CSV table of C-alpha atoms in Angstrom, one decimal:
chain,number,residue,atom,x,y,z
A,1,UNK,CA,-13.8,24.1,1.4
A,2,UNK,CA,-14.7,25.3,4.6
A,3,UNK,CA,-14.9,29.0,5.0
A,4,UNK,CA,-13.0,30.5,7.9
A,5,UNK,CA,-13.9,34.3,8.5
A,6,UNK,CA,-14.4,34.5,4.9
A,7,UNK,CA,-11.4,32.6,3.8
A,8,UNK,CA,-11.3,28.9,3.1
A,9,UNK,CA,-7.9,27.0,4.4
A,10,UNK,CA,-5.5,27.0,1.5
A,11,UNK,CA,-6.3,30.9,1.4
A,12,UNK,CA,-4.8,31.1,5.1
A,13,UNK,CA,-2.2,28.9,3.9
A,14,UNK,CA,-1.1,30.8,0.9
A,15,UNK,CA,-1.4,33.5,3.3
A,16,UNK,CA,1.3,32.0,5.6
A,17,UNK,CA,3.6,30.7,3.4
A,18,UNK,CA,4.0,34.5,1.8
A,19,UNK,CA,4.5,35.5,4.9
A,20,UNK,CA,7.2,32.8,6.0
A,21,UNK,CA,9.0,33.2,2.1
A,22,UNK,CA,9.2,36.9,3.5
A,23,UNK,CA,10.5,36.3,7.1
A,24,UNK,CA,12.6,33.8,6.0
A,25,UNK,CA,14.2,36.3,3.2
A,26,UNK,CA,14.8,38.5,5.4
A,27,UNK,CA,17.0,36.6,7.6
A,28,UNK,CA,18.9,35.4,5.2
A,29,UNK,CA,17.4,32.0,4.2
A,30,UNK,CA,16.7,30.0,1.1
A,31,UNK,CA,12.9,29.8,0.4
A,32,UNK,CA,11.4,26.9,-2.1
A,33,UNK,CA,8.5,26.2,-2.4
A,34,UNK,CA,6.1,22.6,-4.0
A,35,UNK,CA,2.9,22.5,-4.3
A,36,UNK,CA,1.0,18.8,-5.0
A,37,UNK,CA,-2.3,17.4,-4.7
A,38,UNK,CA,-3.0,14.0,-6.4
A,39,UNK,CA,-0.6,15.1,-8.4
A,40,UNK,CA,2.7,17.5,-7.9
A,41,UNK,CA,1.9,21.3,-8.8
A,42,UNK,CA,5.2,23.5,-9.2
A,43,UNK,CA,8.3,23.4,-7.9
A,44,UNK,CA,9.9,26.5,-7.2
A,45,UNK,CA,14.0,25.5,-6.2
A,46,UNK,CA,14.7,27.3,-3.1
A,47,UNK,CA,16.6,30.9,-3.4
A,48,UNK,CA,17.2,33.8,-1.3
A,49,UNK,CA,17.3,36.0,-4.3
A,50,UNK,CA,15.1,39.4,-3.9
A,51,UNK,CA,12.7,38.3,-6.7
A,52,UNK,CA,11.6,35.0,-5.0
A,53,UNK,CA,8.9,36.6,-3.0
A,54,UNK,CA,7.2,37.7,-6.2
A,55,UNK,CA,8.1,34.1,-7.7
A,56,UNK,CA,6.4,32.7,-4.9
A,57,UNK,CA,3.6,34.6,-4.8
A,58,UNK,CA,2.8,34.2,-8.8
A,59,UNK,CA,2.9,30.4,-8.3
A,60,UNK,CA,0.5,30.6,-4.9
A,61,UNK,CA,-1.8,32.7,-6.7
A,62,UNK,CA,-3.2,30.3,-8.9
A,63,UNK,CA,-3.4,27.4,-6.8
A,64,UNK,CA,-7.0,25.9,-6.0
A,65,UNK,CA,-8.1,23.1,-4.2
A,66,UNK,CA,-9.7,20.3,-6.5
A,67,UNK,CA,-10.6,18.4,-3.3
A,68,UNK,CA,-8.7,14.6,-4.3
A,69,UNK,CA,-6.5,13.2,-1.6
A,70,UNK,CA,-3.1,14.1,-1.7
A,71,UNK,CA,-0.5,11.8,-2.6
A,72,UNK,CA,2.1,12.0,-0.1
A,73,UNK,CA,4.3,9.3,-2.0
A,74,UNK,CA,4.5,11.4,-4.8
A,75,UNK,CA,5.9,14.3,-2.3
A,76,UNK,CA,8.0,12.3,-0.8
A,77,UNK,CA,9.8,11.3,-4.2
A,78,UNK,CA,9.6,14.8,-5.5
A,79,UNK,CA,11.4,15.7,-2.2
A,80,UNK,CA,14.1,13.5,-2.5
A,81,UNK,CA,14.9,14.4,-5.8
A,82,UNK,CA,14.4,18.2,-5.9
A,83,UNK,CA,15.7,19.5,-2.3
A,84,UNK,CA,19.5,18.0,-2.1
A,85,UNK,CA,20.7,19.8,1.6
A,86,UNK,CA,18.8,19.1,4.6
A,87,UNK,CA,16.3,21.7,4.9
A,88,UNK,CA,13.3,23.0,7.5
A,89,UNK,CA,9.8,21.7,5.1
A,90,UNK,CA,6.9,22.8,6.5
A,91,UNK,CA,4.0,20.9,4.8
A,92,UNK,CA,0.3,22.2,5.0
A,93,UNK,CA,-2.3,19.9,5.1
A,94,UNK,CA,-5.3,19.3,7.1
A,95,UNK,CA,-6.0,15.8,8.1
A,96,UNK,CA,-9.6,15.3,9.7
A,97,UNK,CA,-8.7,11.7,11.1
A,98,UNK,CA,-6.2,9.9,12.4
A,99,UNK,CA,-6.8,7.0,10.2
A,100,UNK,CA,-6.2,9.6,7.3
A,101,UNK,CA,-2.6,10.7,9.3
A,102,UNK,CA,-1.7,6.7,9.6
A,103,UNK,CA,-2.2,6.2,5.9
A,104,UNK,CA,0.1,9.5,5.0
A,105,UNK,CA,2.7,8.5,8.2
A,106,UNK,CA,5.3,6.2,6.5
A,107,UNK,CA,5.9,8.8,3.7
A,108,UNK,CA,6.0,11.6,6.0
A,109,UNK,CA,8.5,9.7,8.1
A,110,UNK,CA,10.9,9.2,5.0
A,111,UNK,CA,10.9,13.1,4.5
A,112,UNK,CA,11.8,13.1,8.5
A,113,UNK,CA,14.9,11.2,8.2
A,114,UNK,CA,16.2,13.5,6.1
A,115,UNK,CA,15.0,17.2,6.5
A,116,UNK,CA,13.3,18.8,9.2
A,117,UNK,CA,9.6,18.3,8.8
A,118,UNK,CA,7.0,20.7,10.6
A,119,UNK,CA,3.1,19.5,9.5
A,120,UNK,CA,1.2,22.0,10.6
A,121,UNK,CA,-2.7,21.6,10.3
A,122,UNK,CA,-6.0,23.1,11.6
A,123,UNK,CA,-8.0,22.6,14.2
A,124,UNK,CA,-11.7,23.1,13.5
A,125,UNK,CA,-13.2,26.2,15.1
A,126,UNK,CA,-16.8,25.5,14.4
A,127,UNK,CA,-16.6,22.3,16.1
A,128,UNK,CA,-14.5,23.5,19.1
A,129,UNK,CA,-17.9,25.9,19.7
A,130,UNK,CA,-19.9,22.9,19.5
A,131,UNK,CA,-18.1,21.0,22.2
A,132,UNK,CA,-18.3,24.0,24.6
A,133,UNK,CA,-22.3,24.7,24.2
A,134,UNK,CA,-24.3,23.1,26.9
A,135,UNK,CA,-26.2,20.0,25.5
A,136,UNK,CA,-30.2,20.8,26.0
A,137,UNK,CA,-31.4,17.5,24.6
A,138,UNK,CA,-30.4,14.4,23.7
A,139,UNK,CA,-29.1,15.3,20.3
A,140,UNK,CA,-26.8,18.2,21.6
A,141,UNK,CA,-25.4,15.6,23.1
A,142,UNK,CA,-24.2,13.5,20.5
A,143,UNK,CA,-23.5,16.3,19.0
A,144,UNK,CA,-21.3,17.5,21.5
A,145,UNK,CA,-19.5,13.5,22.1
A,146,UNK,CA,-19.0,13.8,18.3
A,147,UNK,CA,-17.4,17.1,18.6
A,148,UNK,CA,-15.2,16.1,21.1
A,149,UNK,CA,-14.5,13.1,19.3
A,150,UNK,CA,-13.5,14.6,16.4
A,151,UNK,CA,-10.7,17.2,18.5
A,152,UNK,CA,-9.5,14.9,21.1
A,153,UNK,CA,-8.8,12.9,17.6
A,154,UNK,CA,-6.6,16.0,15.8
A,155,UNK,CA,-4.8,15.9,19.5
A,156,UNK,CA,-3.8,12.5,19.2
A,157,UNK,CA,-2.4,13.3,15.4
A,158,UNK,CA,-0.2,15.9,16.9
A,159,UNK,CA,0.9,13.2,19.6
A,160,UNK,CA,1.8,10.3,17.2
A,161,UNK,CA,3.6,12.8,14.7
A,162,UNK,CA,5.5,14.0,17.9
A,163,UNK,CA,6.7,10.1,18.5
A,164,UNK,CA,8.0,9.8,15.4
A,165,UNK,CA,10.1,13.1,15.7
A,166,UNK,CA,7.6,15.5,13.4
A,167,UNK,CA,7.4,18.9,14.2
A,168,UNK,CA,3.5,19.7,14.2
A,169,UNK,CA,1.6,22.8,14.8
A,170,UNK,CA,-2.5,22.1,15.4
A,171,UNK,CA,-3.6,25.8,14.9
A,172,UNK,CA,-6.9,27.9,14.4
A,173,UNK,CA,-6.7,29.1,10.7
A,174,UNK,CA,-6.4,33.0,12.1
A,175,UNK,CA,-3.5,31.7,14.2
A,176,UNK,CA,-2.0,30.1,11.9
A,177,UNK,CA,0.6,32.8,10.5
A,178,UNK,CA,1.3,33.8,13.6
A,179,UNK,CA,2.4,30.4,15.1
A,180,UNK,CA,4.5,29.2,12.1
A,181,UNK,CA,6.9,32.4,11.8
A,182,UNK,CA,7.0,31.7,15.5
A,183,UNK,CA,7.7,28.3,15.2
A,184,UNK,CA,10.4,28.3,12.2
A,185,UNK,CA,11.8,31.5,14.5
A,186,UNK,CA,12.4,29.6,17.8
A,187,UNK,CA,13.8,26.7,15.5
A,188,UNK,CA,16.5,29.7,14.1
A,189,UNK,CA,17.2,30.7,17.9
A,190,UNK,CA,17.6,26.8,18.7
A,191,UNK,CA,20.1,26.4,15.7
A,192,UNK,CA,17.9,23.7,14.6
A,193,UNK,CA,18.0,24.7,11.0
């Protein structure tokens, strides 16, 4: 819901997973695609046929955010029953707390045993600026504590995810294209997928 340079997050997510379905066409990969919510979306089997761009990007452009909480269960089921070969998933999401990561954790650890899971999530620009402005009063700073509450938090997601071998990528929405193709590219030059 919250607007980013005039585009709201699942926009810049869309965005980068059009981008990715290309790159990763192009270098001869499989590209699938699920989308989910409270409830699972479409599932798009993963092809490196010419025409799965376009597939891809017919399914993304209908999707919309209805705001409920995601249920990662569901995922994970849909997961293990829809994507057979161990594969690179890279799941965009946004969680604002790291009590809302611990509730998600065990299901995004059963996709981790068996596929390569990247969770790649945003930090929050607006409040990064309000942790850097000089507090002038008393309420800038609790606002400022709060801001730097609420980041230091998002760091500590990326740090528990890392323990539990998940791939994570805490990125500025503008950024965010730009750090997953590099990302899923220095996985390729690895040979990790």
């Amino acid at each position: 819901k919250m607007p980013f340079a005039g585009l709201s997050l699942l926009d810049y997510a869309i965005n980068s997973s059009l981008v990715m379905c290309n790159v990763s066409l192009r270098r001869h990969d499989r590209f699938g695609l699920i989308t989910f919510a409270e409830k699972i979306g479409t599932i798009l089997p993963a092809d490196k046929k010419a025409t799965q761009l376009q597939n891809v990007l017919q399914i993304l452009y209908n999707q919309t955010t209805r705001f409920l909480e995601s249920d990662f269960e569901m995922l994970y089921k849909q997961v293990r029953a829809n994507v057979r070969h161990r594969s690179l998933l890279i799941l965009y999401t946004n969680f604002e707390s790291f009590g809302g990561m611990q509730r998600q954790l065990p299901y995004l650890r059963m996709i981790a045993k068996h596929h390569l899971l990247m969770v790649v999530f945003f930090e929050n620009t607006e409040l990064k600026d309000l942790a850097g402005k000089k507090a002038k009063d008393i309420e800038g700073v609790y606002i400022k504590t709060i801001a730097e509450k609420f980041i230091h938090e998002k760091k500590m997601i990326v740090k528990e995810l890392q323990n539990h071998g998940i791939l994570s990528i805490l990125t500025t929405p503008e950024s965010l294209t730009v750090n997953t193709v590099n990302k899923y590219l220095e996985l390729k030059a690895r040979q990790a997928i």
